[in-house]
Short mmCIF file of N, CA and C in Angstrom, two decimals:
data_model
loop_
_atom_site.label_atom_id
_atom_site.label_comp_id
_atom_site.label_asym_id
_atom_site.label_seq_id
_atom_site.Cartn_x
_atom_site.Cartn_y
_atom_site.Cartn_z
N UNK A 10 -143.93 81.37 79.02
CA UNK A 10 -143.42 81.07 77.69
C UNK A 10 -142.12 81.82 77.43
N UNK A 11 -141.04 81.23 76.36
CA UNK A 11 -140.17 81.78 75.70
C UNK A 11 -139.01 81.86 77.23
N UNK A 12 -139.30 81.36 77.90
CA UNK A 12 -138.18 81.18 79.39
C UNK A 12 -137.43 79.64 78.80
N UNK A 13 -136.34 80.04 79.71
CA UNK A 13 -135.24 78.92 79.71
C UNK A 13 -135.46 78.61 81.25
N UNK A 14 -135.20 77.37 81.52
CA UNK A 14 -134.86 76.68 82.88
C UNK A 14 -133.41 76.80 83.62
N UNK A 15 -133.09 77.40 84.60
CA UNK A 15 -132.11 77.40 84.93
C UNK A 15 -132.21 76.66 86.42
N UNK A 16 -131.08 76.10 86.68
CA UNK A 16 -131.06 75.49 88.48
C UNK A 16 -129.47 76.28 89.44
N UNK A 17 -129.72 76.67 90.46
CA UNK A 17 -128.85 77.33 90.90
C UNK A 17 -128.23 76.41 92.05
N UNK A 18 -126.67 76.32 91.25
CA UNK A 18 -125.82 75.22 91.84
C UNK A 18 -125.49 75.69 93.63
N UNK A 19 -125.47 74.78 94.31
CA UNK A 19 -125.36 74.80 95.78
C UNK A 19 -123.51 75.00 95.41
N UNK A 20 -122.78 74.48 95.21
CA UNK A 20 -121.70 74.19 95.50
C UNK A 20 -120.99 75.61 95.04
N UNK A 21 -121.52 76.76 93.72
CA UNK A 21 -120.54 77.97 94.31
C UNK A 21 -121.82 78.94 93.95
N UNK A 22 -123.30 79.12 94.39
CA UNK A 22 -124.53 79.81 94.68
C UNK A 22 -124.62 80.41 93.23
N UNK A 23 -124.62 79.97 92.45
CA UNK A 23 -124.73 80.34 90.47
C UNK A 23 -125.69 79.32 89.94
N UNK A 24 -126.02 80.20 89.09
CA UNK A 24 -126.94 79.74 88.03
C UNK A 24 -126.27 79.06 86.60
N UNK A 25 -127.11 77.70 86.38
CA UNK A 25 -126.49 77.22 84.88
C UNK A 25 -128.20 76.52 84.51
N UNK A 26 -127.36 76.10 83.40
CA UNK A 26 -127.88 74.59 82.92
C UNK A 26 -128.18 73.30 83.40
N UNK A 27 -129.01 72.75 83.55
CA UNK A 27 -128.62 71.51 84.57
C UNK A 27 -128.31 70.54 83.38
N UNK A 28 -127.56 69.76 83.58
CA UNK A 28 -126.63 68.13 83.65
C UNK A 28 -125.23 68.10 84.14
N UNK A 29 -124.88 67.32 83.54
CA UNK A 29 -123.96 66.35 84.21
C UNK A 29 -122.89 65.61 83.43
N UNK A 30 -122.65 64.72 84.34
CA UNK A 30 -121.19 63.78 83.13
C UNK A 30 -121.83 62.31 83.07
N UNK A 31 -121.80 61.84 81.84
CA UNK A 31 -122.62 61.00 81.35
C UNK A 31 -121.53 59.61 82.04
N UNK A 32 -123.25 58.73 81.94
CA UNK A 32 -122.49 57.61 82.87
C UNK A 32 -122.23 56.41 81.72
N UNK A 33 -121.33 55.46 81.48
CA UNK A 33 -120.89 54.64 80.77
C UNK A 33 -121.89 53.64 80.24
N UNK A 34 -123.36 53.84 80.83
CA UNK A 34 -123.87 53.09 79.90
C UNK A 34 -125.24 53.83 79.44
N UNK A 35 -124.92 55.37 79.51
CA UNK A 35 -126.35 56.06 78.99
C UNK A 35 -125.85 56.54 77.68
N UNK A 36 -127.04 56.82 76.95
CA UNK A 36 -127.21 57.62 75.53
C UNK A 36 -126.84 58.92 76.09
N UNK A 37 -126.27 60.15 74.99
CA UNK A 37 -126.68 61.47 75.67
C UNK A 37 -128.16 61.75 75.74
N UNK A 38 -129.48 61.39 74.98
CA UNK A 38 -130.19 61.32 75.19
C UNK A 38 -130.82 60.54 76.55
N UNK A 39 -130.53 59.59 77.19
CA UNK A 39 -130.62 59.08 78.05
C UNK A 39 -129.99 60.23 79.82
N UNK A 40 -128.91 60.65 79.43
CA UNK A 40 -128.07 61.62 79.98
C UNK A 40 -129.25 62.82 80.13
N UNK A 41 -129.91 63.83 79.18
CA UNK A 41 -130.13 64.54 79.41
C UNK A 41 -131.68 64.51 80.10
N UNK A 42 -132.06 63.53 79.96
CA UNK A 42 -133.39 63.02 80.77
C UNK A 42 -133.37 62.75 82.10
N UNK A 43 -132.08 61.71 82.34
CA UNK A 43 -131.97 61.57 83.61
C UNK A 43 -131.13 62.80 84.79
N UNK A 44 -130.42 63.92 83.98
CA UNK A 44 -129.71 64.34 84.57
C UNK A 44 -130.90 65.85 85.17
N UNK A 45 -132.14 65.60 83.88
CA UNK A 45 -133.10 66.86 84.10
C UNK A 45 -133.84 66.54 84.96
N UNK A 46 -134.30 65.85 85.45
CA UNK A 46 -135.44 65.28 85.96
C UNK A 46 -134.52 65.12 87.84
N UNK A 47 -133.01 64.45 87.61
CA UNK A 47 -132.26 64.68 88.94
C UNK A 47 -131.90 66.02 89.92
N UNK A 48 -131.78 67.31 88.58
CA UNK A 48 -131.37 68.62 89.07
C UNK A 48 -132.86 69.67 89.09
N UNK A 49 -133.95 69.00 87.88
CA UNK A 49 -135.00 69.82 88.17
C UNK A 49 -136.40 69.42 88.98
N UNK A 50 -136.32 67.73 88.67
CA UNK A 50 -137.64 67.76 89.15
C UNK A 50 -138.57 67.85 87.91
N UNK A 51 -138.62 67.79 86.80
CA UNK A 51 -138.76 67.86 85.34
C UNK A 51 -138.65 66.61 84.85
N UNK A 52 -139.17 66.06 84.11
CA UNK A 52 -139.67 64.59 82.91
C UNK A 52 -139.63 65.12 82.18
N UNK A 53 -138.98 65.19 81.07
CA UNK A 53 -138.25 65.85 79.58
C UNK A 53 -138.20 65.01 78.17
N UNK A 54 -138.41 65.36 77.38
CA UNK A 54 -138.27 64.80 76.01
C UNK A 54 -137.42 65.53 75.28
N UNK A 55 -136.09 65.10 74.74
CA UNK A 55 -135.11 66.01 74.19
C UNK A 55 -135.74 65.92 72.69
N UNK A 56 -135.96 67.16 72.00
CA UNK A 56 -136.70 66.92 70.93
C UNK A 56 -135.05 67.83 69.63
N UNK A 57 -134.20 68.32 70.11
CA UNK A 57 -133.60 68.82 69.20
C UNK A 57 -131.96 68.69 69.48
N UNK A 58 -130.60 68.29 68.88
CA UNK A 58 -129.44 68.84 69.59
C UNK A 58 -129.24 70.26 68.83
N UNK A 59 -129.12 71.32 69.97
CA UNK A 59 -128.43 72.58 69.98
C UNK A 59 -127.24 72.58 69.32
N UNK A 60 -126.65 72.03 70.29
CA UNK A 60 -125.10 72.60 69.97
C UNK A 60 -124.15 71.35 70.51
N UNK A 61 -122.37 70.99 69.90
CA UNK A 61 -121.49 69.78 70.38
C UNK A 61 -120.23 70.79 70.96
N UNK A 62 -119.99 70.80 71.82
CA UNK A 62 -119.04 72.12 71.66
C UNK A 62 -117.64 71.37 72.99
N UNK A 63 -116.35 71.62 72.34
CA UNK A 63 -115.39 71.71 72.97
C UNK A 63 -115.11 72.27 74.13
N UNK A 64 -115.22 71.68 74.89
CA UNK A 64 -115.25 72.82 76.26
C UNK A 64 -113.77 73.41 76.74
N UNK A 65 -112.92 72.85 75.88
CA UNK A 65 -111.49 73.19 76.12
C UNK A 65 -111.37 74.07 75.16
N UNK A 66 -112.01 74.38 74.25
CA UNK A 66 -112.06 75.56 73.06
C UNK A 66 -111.74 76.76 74.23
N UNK A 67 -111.00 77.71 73.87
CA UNK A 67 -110.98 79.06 74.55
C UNK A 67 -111.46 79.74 73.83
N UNK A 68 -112.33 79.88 72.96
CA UNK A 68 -113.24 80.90 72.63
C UNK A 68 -114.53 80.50 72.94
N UNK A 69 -114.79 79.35 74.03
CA UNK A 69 -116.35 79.52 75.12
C UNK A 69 -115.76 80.49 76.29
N UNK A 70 -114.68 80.38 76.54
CA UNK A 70 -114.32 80.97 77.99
C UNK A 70 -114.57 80.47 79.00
N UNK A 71 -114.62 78.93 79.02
CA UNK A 71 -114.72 78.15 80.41
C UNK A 71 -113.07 78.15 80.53
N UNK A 72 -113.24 77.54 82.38
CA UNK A 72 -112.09 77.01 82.91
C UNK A 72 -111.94 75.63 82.31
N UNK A 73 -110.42 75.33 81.64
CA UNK A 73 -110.40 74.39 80.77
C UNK A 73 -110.57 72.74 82.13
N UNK A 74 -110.99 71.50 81.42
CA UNK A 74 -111.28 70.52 82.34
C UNK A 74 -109.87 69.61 81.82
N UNK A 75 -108.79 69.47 82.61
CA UNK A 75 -107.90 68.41 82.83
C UNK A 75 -108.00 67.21 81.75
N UNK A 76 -109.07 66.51 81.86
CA UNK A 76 -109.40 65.68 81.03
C UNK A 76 -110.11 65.60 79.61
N UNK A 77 -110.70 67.00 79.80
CA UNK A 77 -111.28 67.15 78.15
C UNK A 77 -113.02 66.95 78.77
N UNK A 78 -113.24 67.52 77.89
CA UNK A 78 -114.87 67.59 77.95
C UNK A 78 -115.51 67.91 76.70
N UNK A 79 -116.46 67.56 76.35
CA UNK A 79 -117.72 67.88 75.25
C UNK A 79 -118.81 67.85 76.18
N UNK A 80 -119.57 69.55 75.68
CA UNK A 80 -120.44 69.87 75.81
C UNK A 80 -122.11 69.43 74.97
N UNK A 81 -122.88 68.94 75.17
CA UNK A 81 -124.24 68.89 74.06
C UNK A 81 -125.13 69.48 74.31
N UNK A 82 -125.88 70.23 74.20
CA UNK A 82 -127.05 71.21 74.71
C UNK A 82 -128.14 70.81 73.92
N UNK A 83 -129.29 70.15 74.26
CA UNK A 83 -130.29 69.78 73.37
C UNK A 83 -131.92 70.67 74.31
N UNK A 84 -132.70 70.94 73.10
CA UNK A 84 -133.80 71.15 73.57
C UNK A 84 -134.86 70.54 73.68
N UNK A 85 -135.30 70.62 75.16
CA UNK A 85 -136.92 69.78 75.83
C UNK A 85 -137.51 70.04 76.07
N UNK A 86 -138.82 69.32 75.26
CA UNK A 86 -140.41 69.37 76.06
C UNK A 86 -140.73 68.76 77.52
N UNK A 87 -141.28 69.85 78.10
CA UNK A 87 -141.86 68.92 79.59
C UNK A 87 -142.82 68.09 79.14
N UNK A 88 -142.68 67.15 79.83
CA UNK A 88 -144.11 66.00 79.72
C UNK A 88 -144.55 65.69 80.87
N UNK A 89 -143.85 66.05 82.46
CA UNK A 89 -143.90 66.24 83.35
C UNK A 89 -143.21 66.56 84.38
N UNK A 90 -143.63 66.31 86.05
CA UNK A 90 -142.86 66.86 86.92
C UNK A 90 -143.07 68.17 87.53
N UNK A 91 -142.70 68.69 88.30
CA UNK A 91 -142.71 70.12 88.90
C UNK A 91 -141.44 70.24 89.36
N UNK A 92 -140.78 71.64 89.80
CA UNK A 92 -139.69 72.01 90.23
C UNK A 92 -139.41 71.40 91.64
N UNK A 93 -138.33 71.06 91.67
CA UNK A 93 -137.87 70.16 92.65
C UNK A 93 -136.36 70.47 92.75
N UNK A 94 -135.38 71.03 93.72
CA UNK A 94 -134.32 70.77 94.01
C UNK A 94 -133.49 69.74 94.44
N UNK A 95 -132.43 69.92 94.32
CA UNK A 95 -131.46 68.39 94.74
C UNK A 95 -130.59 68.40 95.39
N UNK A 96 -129.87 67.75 95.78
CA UNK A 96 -128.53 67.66 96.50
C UNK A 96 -127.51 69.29 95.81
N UNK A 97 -127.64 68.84 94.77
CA UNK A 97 -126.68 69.34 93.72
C UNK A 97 -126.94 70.92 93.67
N UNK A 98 -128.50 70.92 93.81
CA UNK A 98 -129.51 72.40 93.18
C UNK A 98 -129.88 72.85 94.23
N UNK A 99 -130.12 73.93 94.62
CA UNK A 99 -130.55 74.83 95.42
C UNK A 99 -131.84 75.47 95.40
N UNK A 100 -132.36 75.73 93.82
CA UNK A 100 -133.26 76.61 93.11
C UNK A 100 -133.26 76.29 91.98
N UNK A 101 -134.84 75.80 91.87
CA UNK A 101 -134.70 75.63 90.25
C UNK A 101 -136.27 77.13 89.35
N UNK A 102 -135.60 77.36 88.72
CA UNK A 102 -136.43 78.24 87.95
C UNK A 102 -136.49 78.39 86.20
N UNK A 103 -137.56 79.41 86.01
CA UNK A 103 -137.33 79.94 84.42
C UNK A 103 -137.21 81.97 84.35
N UNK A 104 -136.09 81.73 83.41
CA UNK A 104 -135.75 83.03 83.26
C UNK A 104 -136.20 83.73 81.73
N UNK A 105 -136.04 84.92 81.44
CA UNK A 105 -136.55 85.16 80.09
C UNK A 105 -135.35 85.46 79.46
N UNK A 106 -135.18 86.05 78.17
CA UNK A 106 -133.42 86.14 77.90
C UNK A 106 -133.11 87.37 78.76
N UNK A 107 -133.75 88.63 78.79
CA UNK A 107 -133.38 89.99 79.23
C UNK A 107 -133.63 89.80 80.89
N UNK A 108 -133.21 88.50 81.45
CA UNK A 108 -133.81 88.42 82.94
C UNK A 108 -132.72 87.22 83.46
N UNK A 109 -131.78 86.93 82.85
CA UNK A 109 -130.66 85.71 83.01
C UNK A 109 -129.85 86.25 84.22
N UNK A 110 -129.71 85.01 85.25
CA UNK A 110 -129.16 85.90 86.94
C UNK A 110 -127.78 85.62 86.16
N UNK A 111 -126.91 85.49 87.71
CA UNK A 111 -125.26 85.24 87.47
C UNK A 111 -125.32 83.72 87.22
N UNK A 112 -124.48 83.82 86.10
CA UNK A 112 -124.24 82.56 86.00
C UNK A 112 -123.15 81.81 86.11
N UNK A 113 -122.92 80.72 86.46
CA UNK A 113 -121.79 79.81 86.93
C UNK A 113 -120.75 79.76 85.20
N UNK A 114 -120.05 80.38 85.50
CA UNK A 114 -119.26 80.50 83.87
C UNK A 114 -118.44 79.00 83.72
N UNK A 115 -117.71 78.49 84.75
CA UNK A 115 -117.09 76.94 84.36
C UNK A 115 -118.00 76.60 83.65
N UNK A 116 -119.48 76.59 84.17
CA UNK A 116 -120.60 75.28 83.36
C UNK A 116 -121.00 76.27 82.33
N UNK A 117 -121.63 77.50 82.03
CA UNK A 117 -122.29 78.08 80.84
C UNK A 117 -122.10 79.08 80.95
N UNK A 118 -121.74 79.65 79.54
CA UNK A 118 -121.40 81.52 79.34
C UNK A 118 -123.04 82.16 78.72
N UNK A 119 -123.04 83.28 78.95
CA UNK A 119 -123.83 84.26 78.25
C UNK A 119 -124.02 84.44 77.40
N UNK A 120 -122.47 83.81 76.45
CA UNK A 120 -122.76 83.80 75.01
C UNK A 120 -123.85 82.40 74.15
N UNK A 121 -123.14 81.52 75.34
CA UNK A 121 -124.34 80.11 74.63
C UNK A 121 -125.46 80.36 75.19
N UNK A 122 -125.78 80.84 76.54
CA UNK A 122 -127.24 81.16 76.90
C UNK A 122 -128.16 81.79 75.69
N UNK A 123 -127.33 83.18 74.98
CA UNK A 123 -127.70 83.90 74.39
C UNK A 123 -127.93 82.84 72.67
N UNK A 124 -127.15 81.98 71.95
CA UNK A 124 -126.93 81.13 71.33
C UNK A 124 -127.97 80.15 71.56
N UNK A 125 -128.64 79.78 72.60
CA UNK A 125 -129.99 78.60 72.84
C UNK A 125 -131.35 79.49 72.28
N UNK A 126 -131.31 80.41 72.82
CA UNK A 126 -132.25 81.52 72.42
C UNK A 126 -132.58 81.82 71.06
N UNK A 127 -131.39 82.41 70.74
CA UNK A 127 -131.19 82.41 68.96
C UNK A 127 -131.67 81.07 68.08
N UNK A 128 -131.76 79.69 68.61
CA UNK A 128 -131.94 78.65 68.34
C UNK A 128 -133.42 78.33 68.31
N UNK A 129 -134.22 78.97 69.77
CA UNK A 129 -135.22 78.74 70.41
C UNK A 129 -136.12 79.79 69.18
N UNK A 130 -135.62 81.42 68.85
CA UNK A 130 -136.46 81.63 68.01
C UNK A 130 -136.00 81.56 66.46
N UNK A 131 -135.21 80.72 65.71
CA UNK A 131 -135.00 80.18 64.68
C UNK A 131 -134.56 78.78 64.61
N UNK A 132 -136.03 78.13 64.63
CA UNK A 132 -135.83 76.33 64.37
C UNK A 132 -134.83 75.55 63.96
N UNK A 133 -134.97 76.01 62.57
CA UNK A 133 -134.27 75.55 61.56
C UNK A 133 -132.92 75.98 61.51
N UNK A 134 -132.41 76.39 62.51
CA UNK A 134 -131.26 76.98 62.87
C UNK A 134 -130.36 75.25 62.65
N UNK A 135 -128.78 75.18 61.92
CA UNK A 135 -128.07 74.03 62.24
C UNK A 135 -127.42 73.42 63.73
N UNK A 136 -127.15 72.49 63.83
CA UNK A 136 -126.48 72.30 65.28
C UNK A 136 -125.83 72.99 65.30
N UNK A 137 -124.83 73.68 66.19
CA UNK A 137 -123.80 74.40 66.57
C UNK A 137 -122.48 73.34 66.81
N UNK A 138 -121.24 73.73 66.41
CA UNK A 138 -120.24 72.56 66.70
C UNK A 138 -119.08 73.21 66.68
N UNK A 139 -118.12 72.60 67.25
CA UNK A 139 -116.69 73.05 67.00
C UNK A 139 -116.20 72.07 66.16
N UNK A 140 -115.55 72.57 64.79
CA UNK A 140 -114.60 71.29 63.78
C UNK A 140 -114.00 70.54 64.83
N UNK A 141 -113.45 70.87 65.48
CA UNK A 141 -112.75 70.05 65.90
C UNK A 141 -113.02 68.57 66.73
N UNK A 142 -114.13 69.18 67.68
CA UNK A 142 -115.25 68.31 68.36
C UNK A 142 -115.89 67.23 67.69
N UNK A 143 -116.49 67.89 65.99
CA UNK A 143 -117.27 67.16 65.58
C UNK A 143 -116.95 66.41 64.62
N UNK A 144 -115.26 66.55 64.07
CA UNK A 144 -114.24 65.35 63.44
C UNK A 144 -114.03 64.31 64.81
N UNK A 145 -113.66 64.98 65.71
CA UNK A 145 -113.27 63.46 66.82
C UNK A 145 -114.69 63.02 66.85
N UNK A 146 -115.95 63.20 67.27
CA UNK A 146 -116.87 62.65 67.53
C UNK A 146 -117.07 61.66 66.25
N UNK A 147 -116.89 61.94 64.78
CA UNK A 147 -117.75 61.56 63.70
C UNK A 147 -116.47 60.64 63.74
N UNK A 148 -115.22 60.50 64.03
CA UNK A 148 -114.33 59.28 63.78
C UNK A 148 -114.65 58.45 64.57
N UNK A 149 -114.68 59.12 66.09
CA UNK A 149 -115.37 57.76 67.04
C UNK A 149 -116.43 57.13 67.18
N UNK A 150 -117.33 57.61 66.28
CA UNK A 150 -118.74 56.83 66.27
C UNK A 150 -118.78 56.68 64.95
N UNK A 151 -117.68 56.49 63.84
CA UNK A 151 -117.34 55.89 62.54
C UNK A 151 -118.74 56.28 61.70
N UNK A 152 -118.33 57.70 61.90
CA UNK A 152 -119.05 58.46 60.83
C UNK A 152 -120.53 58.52 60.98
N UNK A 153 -121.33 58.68 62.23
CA UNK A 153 -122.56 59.36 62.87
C UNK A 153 -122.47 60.45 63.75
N UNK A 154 -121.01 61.07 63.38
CA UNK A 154 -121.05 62.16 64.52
C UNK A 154 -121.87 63.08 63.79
N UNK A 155 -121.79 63.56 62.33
CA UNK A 155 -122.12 64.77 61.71
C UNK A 155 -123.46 64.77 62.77
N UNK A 156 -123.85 66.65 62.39
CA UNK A 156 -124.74 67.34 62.95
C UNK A 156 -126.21 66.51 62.00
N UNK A 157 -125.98 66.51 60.99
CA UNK A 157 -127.56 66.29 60.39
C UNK A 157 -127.95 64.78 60.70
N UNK A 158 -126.90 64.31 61.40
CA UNK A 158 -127.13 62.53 62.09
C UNK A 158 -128.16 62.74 63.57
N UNK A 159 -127.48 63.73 63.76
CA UNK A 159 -127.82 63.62 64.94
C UNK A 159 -129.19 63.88 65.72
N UNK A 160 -130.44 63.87 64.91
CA UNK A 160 -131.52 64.15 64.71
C UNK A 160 -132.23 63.18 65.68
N UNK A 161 -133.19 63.73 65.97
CA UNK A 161 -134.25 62.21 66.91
C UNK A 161 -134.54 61.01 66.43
N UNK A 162 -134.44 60.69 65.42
CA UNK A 162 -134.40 59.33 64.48
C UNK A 162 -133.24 58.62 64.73
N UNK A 163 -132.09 59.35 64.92
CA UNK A 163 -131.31 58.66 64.87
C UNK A 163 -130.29 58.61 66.68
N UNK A 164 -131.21 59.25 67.51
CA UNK A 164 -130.50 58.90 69.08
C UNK A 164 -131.43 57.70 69.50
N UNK A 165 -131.09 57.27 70.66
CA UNK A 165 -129.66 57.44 71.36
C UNK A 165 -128.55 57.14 70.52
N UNK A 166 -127.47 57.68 70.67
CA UNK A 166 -126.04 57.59 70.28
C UNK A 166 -125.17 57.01 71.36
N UNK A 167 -124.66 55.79 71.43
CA UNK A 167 -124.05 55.77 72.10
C UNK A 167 -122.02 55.70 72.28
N UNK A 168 -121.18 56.60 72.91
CA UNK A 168 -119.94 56.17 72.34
C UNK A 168 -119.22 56.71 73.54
N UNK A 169 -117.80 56.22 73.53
CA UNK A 169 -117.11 56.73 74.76
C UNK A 169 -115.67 56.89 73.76
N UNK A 170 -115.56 58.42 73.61
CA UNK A 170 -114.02 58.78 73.28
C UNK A 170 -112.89 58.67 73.82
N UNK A 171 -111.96 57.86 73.70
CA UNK A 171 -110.29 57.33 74.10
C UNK A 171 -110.25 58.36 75.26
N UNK A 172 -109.73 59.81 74.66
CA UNK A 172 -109.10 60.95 74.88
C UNK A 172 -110.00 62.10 75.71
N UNK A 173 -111.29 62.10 75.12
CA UNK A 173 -112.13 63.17 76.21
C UNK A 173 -113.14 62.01 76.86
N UNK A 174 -113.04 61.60 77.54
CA UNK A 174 -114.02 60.17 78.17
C UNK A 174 -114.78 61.63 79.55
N UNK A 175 -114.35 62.43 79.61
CA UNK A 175 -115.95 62.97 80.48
C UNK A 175 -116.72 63.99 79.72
N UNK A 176 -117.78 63.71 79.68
CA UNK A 176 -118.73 64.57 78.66
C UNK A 176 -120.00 64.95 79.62
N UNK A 177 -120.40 65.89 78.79
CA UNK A 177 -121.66 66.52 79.51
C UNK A 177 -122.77 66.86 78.97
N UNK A 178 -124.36 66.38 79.50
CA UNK A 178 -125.15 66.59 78.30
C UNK A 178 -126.13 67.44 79.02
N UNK A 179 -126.48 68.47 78.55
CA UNK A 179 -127.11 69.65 79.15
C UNK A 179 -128.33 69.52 78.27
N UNK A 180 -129.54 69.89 79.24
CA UNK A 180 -130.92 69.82 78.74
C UNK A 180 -131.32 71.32 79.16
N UNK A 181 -132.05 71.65 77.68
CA UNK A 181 -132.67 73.09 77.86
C UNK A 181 -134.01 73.09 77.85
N UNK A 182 -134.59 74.09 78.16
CA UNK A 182 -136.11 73.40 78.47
C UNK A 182 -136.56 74.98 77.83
N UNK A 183 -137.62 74.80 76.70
CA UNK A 183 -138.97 76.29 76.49
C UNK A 183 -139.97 76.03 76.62
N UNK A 184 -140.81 77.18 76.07
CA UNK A 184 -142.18 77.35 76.73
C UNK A 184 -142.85 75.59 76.89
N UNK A 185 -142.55 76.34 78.26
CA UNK A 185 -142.68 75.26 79.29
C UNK A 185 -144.58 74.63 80.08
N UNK A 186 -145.44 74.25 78.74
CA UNK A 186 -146.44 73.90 78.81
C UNK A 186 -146.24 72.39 79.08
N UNK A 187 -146.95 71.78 79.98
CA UNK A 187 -147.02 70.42 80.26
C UNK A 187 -147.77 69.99 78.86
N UNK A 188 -147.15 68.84 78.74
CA UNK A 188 -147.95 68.55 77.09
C UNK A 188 -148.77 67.07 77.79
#
């Protein structure tokens, strides 16, 4: 209980988040199911969005992406599966917060690790967003970007932005009871 899922990327031996860049005809909900279940070995139910975050923002401290990126971090129930590696993954595990290895900083900082957590033990916590992120999103999906839209009632969402067209939808996983 109270662990996060992490998968440790083959390509530079670090630990993140697992997903990916959403494919042109998935939901991010759709995205974070298929991308969990590809890197963990995990059947997931995204039950919350975390956070919409600019990944070109320099106050995450990623390496900025050429093309633009949005980040979504939502949280999931297992409903099944067991740990399974991939092409992509090397190791998949759960860590506690005071137990987080090195992590792959392009894909996730310490500070949002630490930020899922904060989320994980206050529910009712709001989405997390960057203005900036979540005016382009709410113009391109003509006013369903806001955070309080974005609720399980109202995904899948589906939309592809002009200007940041690669996006990434990251699935977080807690106490990790098969339901």
């Amino acid at each position: 209980d109270d662990k996060i899922l992490l998968v440790k990327e083959r390509s530079d031996g670090l630990w993140t988040l697992h997903g990916g860049f959403a494919e042109d005809d998935e939901s991010p909900v759709e995205e974070a199911v298929r991308e969990t279940f590809e890197e963990s070995g995990y059947e997931v139910k995204p039950v919350k969005l975390l956070s919409a975050y600019d990944n070109n923002n320099s106050k995450h401290g990623h390496t900025p992406f050429l093309q633009g990126l949005y980040k979504l971090i939502f949280q999931c129930e297992i409903i099944g599966g067991s740990p399974t590696p991939s092409i992509e993954t090397a190791e998949v595990d759960f860590f506690t917060e005071n137990n987080i290895p090195q992590l792959s900083i392009r894909r996730v900082t310490p500070t949002q690790i630490n930020r899922i957590f904060e989320h994980y033990r206050n529910p009712d916590l709001a989405t997390d967003f960057d203005w900036y992120s979540i005016f382009y999103l709410t113009v391109n999906l003509g006013g369903q970007g806001c955070p309080e839209l974005w609720r399980e009632e109202h995904l899948p969402v589906k939309f592809s932005p002009p200007h940041k067209s690669l996006m990434i939808y990251i699935c977080t996983l807690f106490n990790c009871k098969m339901l």
